[in-house]
Coordinates of C-alpha atoms in Angstrom, one line a residue:
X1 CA 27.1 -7.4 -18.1
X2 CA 23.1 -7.8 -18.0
X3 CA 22.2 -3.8 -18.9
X4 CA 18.8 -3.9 -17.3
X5 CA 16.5 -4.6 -13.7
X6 CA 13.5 -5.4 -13.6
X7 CA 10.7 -5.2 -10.8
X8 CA 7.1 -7.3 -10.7
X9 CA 4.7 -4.9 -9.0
X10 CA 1.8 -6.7 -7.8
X11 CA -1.1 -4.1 -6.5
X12 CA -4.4 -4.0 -5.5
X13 CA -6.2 -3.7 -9.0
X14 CA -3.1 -5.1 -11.2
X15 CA 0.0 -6.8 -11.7
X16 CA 2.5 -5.8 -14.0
X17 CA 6.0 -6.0 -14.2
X18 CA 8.3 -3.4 -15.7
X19 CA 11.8 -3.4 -16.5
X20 CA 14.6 -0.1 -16.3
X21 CA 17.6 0.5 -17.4
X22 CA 20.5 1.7 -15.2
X23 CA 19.0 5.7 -15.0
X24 CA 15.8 4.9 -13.9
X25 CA 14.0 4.8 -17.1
X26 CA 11.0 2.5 -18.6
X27 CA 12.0 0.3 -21.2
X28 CA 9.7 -2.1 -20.8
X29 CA 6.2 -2.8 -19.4
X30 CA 3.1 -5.0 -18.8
X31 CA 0.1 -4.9 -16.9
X32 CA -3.1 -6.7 -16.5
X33 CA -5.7 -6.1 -14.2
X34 CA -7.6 -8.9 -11.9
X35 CA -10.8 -9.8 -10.0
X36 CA -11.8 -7.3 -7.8
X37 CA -14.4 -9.9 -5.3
X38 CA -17.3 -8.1 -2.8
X39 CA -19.1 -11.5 -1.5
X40 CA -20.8 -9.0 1.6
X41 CA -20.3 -5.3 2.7
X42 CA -16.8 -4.6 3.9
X43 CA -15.9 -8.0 2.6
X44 CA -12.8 -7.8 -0.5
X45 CA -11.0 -10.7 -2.1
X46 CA -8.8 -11.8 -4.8
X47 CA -8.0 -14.8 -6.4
X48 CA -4.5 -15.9 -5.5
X49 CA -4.5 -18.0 -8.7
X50 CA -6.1 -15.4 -10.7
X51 CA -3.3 -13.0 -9.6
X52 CA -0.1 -15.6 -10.0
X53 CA -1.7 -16.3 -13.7
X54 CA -1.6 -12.3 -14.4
X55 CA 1.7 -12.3 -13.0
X56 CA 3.0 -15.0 -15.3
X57 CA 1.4 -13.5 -18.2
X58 CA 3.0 -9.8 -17.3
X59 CA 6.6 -10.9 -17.0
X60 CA 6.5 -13.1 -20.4
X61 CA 4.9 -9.8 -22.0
X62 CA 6.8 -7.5 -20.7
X63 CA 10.3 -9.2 -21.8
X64 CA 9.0 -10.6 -25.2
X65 CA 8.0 -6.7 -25.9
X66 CA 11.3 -5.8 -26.2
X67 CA 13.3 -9.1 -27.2
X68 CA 14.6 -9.2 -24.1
X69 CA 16.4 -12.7 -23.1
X70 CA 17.2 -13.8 -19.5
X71 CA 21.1 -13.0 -19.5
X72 CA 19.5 -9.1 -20.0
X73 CA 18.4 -8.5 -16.9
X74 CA 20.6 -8.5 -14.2
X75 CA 17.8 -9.1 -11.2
X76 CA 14.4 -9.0 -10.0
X77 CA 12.4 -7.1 -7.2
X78 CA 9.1 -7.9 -6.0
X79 CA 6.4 -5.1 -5.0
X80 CA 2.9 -5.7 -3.5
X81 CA 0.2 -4.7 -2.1
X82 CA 0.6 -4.7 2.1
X83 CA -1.5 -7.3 4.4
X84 CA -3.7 -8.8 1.9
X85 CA -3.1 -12.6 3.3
X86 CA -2.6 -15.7 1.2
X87 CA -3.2 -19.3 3.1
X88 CA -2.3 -21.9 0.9
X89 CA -1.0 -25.8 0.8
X90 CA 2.2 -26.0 0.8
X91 CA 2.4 -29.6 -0.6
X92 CA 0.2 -28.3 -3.4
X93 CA -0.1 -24.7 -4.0
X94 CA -3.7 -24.5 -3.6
X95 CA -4.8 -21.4 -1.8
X96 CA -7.4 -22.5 1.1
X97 CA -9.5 -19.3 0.4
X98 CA -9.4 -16.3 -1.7
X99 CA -7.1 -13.4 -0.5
X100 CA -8.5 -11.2 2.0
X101 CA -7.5 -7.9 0.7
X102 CA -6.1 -5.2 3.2
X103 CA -9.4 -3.4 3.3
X104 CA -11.5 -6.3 4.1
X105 CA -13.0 -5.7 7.4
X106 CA -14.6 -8.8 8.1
X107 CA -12.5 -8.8 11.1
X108 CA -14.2 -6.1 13.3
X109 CA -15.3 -8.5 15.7
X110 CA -12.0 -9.8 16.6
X111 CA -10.6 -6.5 17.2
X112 CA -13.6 -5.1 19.2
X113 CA -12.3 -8.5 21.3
X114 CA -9.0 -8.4 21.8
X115 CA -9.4 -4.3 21.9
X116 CA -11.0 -5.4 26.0
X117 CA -7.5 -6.3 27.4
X118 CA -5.3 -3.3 27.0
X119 CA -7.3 -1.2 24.6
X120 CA -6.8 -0.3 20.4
X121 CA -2.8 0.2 21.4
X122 CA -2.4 -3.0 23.3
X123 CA 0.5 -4.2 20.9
X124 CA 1.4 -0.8 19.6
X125 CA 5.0 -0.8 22.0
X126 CA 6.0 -3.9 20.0
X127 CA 4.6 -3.5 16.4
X128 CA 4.2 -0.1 15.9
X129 CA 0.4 -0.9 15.2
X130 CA -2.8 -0.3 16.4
X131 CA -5.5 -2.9 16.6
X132 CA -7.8 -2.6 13.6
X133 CA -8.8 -4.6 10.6
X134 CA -5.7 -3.6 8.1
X135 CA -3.2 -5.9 9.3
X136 CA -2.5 -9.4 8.1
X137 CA -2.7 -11.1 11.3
X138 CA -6.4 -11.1 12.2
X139 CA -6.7 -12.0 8.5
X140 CA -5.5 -15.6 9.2
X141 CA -7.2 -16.0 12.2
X142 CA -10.2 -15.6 10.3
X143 CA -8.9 -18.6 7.4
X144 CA -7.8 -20.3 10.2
X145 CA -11.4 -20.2 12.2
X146 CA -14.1 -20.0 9.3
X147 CA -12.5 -22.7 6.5
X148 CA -13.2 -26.2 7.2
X149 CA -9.7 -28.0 8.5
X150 CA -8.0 -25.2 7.8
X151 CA -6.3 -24.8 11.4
X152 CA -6.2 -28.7 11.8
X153 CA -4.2 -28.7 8.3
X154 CA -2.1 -25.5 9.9
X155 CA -1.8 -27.3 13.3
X156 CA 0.4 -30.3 11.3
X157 CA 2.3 -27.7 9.3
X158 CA 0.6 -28.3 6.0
X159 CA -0.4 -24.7 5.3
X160 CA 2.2 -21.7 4.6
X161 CA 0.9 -18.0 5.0
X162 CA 2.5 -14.8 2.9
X163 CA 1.5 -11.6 1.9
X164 CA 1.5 -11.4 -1.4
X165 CA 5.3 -10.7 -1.7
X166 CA 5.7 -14.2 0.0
X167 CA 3.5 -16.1 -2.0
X168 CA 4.4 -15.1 -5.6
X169 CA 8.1 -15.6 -4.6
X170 CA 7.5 -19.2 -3.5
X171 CA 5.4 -19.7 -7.0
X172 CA 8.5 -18.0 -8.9
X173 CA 11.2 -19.9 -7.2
X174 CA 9.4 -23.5 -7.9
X175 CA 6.2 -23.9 -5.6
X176 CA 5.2 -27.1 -4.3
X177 CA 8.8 -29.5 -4.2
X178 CA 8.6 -32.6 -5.5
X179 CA 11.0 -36.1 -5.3
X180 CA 14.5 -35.0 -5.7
X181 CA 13.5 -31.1 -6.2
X182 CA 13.8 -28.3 -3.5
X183 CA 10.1 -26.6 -3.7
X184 CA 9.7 -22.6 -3.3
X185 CA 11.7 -20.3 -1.1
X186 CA 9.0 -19.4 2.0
X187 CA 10.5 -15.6 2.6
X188 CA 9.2 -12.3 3.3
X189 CA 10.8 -9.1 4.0
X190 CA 11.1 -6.8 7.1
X191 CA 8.8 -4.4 5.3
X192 CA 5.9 -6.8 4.6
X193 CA 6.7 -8.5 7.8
X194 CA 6.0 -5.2 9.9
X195 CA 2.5 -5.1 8.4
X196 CA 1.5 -8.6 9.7
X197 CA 0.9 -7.2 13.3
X198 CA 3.3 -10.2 14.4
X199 CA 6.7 -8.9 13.8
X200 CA 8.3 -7.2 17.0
X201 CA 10.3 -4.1 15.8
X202 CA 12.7 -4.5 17.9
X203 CA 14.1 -7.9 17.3
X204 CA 13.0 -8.2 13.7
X205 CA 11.5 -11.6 14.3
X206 CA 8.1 -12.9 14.6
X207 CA 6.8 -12.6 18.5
X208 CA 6.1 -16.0 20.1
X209 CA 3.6 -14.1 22.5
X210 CA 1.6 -12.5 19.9
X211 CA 1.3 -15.6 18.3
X212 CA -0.3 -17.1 20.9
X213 CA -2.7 -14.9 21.9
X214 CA -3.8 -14.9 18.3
X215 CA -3.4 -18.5 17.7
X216 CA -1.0 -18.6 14.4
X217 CA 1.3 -21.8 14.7
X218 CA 4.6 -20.6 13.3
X219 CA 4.9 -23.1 11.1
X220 CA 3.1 -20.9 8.6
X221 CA 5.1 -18.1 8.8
X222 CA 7.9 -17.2 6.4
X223 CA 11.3 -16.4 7.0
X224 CA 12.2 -12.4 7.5
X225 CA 15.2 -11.6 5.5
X226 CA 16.0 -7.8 4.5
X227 CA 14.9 -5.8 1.7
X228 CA 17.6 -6.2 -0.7
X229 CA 19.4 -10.0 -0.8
X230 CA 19.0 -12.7 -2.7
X231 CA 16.4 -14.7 -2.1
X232 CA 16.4 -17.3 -5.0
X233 CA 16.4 -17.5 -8.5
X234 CA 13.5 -17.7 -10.9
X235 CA 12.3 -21.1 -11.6
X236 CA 9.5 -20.1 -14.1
X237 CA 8.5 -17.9 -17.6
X238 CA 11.1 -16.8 -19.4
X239 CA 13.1 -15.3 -17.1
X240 CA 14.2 -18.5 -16.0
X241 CA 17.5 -18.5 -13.7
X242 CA 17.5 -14.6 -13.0
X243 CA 18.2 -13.8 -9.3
X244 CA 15.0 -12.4 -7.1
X245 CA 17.0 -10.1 -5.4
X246 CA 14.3 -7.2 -3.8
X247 CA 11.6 -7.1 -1.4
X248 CA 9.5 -4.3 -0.3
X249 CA 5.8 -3.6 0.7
X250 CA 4.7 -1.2 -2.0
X251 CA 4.6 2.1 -0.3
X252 CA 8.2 1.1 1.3
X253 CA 9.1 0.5 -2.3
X254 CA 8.1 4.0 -3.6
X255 CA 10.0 5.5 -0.5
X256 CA 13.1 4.1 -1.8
X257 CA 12.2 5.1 -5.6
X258 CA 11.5 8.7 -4.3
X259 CA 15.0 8.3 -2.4
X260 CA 13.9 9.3 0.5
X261 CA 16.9 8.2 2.4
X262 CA 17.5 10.8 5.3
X263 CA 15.3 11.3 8.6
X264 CA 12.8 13.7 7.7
X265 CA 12.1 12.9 3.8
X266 CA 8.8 11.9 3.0
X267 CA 6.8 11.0 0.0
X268 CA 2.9 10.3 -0.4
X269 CA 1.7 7.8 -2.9
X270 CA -1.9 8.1 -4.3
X271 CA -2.9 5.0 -5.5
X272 CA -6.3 2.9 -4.4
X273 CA -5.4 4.0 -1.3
X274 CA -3.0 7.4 0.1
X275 CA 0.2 6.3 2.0
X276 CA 2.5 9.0 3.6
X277 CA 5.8 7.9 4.8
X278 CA 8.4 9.8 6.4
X279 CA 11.7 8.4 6.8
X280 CA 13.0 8.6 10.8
X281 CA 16.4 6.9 10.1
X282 CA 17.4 4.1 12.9
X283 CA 14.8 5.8 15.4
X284 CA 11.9 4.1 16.1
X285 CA 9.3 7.1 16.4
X286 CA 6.0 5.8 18.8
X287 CA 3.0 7.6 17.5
X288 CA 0.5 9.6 20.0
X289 CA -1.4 10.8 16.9
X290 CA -2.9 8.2 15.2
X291 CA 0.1 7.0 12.8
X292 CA 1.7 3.8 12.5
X293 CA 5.4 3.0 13.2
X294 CA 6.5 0.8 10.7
X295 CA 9.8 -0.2 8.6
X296 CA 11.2 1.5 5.9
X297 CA 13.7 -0.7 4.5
X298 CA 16.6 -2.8 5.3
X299 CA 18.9 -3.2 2.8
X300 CA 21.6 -6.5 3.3
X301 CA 23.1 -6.3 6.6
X302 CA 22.8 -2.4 7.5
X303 CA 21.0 -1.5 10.1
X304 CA 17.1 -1.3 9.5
X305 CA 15.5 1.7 9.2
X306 CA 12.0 2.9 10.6
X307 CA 9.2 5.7 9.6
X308 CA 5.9 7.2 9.9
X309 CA 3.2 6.4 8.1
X310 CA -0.3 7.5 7.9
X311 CA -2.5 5.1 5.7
X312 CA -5.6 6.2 4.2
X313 CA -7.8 3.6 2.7
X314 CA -9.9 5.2 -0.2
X315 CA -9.0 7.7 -2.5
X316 CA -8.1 6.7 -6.4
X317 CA -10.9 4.2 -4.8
X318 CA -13.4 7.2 -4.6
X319 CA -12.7 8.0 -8.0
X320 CA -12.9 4.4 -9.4
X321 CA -16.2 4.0 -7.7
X322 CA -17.5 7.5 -9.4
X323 CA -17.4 5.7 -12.1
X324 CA -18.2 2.2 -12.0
X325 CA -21.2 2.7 -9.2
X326 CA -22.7 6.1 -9.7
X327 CA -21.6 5.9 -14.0
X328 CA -20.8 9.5 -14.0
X329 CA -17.8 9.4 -15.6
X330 CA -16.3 6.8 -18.4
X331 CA -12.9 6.9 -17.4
X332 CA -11.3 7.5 -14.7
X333 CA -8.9 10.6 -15.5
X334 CA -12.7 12.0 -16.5
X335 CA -13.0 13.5 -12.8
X336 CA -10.5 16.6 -13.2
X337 CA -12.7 17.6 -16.2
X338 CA -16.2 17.4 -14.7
X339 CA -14.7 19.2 -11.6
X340 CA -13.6 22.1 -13.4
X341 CA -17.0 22.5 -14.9
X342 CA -17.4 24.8 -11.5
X343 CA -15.5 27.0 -9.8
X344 CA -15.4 25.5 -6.1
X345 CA -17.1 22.4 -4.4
X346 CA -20.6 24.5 -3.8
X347 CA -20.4 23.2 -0.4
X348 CA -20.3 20.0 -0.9
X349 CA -17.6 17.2 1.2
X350 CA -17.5 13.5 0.3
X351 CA -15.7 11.5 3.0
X352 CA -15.1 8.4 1.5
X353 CA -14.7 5.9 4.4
X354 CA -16.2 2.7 2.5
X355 CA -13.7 0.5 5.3
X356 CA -14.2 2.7 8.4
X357 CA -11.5 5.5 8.9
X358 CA -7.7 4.7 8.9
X359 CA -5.1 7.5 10.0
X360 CA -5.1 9.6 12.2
X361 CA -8.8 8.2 13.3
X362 CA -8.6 4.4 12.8
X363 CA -12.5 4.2 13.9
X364 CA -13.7 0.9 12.0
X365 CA -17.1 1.8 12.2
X366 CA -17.5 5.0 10.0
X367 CA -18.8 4.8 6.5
X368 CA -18.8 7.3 3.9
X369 CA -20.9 10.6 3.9
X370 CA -21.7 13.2 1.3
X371 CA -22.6 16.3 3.3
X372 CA -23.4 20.2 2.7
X373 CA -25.9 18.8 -0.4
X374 CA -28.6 21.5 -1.7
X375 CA -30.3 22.1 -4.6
X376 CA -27.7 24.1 -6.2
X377 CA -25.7 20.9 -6.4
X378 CA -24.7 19.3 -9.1
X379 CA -22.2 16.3 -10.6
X380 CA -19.7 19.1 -10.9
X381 CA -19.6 19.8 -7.4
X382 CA -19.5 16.5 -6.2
X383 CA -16.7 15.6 -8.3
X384 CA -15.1 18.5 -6.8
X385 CA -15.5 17.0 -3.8
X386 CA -14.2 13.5 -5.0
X387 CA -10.7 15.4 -5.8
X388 CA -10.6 17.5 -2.8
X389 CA -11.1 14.3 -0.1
X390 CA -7.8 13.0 -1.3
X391 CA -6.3 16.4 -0.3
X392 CA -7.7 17.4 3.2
X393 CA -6.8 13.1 4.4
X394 CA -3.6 14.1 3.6
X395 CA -3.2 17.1 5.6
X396 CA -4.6 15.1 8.5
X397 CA -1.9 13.3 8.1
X398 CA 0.8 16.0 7.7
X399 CA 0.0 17.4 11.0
X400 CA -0.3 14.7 12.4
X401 CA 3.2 13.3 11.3
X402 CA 4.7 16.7 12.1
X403 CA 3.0 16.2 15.7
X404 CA 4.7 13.1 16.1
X405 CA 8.1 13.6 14.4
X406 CA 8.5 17.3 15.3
X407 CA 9.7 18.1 12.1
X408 CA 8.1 20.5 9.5
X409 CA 7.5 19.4 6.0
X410 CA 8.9 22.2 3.8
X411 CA 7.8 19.5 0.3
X412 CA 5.9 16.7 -0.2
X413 CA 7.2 14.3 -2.9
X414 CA 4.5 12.3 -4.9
X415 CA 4.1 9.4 -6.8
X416 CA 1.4 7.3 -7.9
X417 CA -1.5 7.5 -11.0
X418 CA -3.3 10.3 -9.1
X419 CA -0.9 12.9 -9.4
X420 CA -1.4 13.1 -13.2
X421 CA -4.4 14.9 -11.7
X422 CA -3.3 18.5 -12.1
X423 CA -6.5 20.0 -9.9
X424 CA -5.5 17.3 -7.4
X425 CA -2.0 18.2 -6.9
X426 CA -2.9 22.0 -6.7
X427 CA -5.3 21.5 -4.3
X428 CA -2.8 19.8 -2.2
X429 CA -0.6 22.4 -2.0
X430 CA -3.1 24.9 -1.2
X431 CA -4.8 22.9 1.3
X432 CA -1.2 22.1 3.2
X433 CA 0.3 25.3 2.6
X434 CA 3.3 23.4 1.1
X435 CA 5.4 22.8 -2.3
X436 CA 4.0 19.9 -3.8
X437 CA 6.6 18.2 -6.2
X438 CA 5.9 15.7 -9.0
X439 CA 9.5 13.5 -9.9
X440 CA 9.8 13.0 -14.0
X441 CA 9.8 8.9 -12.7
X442 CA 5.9 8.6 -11.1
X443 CA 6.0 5.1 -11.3
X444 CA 8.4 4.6 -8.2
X445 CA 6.4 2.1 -6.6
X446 CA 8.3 -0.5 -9.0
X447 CA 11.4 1.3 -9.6
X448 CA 12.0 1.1 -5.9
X449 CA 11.6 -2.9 -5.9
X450 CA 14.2 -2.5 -8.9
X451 CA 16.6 -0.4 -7.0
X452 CA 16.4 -2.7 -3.7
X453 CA 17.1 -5.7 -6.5
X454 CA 19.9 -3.3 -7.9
X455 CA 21.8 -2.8 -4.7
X456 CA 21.7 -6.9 -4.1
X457 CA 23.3 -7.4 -7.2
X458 CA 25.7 -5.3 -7.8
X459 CA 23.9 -3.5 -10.8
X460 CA 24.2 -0.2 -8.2
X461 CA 27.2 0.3 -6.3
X462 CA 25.3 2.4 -3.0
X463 CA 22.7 4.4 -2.7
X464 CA 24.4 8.0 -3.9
X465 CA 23.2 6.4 -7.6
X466 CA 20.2 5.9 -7.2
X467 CA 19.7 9.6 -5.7
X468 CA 21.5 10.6 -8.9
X469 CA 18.4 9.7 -11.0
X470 CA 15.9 11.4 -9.6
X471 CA 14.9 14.6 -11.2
X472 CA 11.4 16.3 -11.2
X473 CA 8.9 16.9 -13.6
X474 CA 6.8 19.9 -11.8
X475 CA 6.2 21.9 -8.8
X476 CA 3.1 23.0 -7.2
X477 CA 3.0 26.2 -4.7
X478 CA 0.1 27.5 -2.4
X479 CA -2.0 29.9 -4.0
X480 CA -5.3 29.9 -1.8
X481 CA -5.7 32.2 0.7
X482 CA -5.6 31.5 4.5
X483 CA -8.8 32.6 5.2
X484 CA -9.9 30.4 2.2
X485 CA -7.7 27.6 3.6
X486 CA -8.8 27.4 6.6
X487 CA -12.7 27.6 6.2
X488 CA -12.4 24.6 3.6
X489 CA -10.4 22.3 6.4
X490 CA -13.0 23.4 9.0
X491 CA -15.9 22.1 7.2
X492 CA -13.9 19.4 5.6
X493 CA -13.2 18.2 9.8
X494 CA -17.2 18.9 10.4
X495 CA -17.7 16.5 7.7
X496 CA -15.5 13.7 8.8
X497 CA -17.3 13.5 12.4
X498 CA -20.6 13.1 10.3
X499 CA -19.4 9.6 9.1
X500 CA -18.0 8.1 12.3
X501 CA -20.2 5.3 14.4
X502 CA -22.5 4.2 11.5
X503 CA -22.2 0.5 12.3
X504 CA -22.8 -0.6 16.2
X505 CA -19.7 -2.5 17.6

């Protein structure tokens, strides 16, 4: 019996793939990082090929690492970064245009459009999901309408669209088909699926009507399947003949490696971006406070289950571009030690909204502030500030989950490559007035594309094991006073209405 799962975990700045054993644990791993494209402001792309090259490279790495030989590994899950849309030929492979990346928002126009008949919510009942540039949708429109003979190629059913979950599965499982061969499986999840803006929540299947008001032929679409089934097996690297057997969109996937499995769990996964999900069980929960309703997981043929989420675009981001536009730091883990060069932000807020304002806001046209400067001022400070932004989004988002749910977070689990941020993590719990806790496993973004994989195949027997595995590493408790508390969050909301309405709709 094959003693190992493995996950490919395709994100916004890197692909790598990783491989566990049955507890949980890393014994293998690979990453490389790819492109990151800015052809105009608000514009971001990757190279499909660029990224299916890293991905190849990863997996190969990853296995040869440890001497690992297909018949080791019992499955495969997939994990990837949400609404950043692939259109590509599906006689050929060939993407039509570079990926737009979920925080592209070259799409403004078409929302300040369709936003005219029934407002930012018109197709919230059905998808959960408010008009704005994140989702997938609009995405294609704009392949569709801006790349010569794209929708004519699309129109005779030449063209296939995925997230990237979808296309790196159809390049795994054989791509383009050829005489006498079957080509690549066209399949997405529920998960990915729910982030398109097409999927209907109720029926789990792509809706005809939004379709045609956004002009898609369905054609292009790929199949929705559940999380954890087996899709196909590998048809390339060295892996060869090893059952893909997990789907989810990443923060789904780090849901499921935090086991969040009952109503009312929740995690928040600082990344590029901060995602905060809370698990609502078989309820679909309609937000009145600026969340999104969205799938959790389905795993086989139980019945689907929903959450809250509250998406904030920039805040690793923040740090990253610290350092590689402003060069005050070399690396990136740098940040906690300039901020403690001072003993509080000195006044100074950074709202970081480079692609408008996401939850609870979801105002396009915001761009990011620095406010409270004076001369006292100093890099210190504003890396203070850098830290604390990831903080105060996500108590915007607590209450407003906790508004919507009616439940009261008592923890927050965490995950991601920010919470090695020790100033960060503090902060969070003093700025919530909550435990913060950090699992010994941080990397649960792949691990839960693993488990989902594990549960297909047999390599788990339900989900009581995977619960069994998770442990934590170490607890954060409020320490900040309310007084203290509170006057940081009241300037930290005076700065946020500073950055909103920069660009004229």
């Amino acid at each position: 019996m094959s003693e190992y799962i493995g996950a490919l975990d395709q994100g916004t700045t890197s692909t790598r793939f990783m491989v566990f054993d049955r507890m949980g644990r890393v014994v293998s791993v690979a990453q490389k990082e790819h492109e990151q494209i800015y052809p105009n402001p608000g514009w971001v792309e990757h190279d499909p090929l660029e990224i299916w090259r890293r991905t190849l490279e990863v997996i190969d790495e990853a296995v040869e690492a440890r001497g690992l030989r297909a018949k080791d590994i019992a499955c495969i899950g997939i994990t990837n970064q949400r609404e950043t849309t692939v259109v590509w030929n599906r006689h050929t492979g060939a993407p039509v245009y570079n990926a737009l990346v979920w925080q592209d928002t070259r799409v403004a126009e078409y929302v300040a459009r369709l936003a005219q008949d029934g407002g930012q919510n018109r197709f919230q009942a059905k998808t959960g999901l408010p008009l704005t540039t994140y989702f997938s949708g609009l995405k294609i429109c704009w392949i569709l309408d801006h790349v010569k003979g794209a929708r004519e190629q699309a129109e005779r059913g030449d063209l296939l669209f995925g997230n990237i979950d979808s296309y790196l599965l159809w390049n795994l499982t054989g791509g383009p088909g050829s005489a006498g061969r079957a080509g690549g499986v066209h399949v997405t999840d529920v998960t990915n699926a729910s982030r398109t803006q097409l999927m209907n929540l109720e029926t789990l299947a792509w809706d005809d009507e939004i379709l045609s008001i956004f002009k898609i032929p369905r054609s292009m679409l790929p199949e929705i399947r559940s999380s954890s089934e087996h899709y196909g097996d590998m048809a390339r690297t060295s892996l060869a003949g090893v059952p893909i057997a997990g789907i989810l969109g990443d923060q789904h996937a780090a849901l499921v490696g935090q086991t969040c499995f009952k109503a009312g769990e929740a995690k928040n996964t600082y990344g590029t971006g901060c995602f905060l999900l809370m698990n609502t069980g078989e309820k679909r929960v309609t937000s009145k406070n600026g969340l999104l309703t969205t799938m959790a997981y389905r795993f086989g043929t139980q019945p689907p289950v929903y959450a809250l989420e509250g998406s904030i675009a920039i805040t690793g981001a923040l740090v990253q571009w610290v350092r590689d536009n402003l060069h005050m730091i070399d690396k990136s883990e740098d940040i906690e030690t300039l901020a403690y060069t001072v003993k509080d932000n000195g006044g100074v807020y950074f709202v970081p909204a480079f692609s408008g304002l996401y939850a609870p806001y979801w105002k396009d046209t915001a761009r990011g502030v620095i406010t409270g400067l004076t001369r006292f001022a100093n890099r210190g400070h504003i890396a203070r500030a850098v830290i604390e932004a990831t903080a105060y989004q996500t108590r915007e988002v607590v209450e407003a989950m906790e508004a919507d749910s009616g439940i009261s977070l008592e923890q927050l689990r965490t995950d991601g490559g920010m919470v090695a941020n020790e100033m960060l993590m503090q902060f969070q719990a003093d700025i919530l007035d909550r435990t913060v806790v950090r699992p010994q496993m941080r990397e649960t973004t792949a691990l839960g594309a693993a488990y989902a994989a594990g549960l297909a195949c047999g390599f788990y027997k339900d989900t009581d094991d995977l619960v069994s595995n998770w442990a934590i590493d170490r607890v954060w408790k409020p320490q900040l006073a309310t007084a203290e508390r509170d006057r940081y969050y009241k300037q930290w909301k005076k700065a946020v209405t500073r950055s909103f309405d920069w660009i004229d709709e």
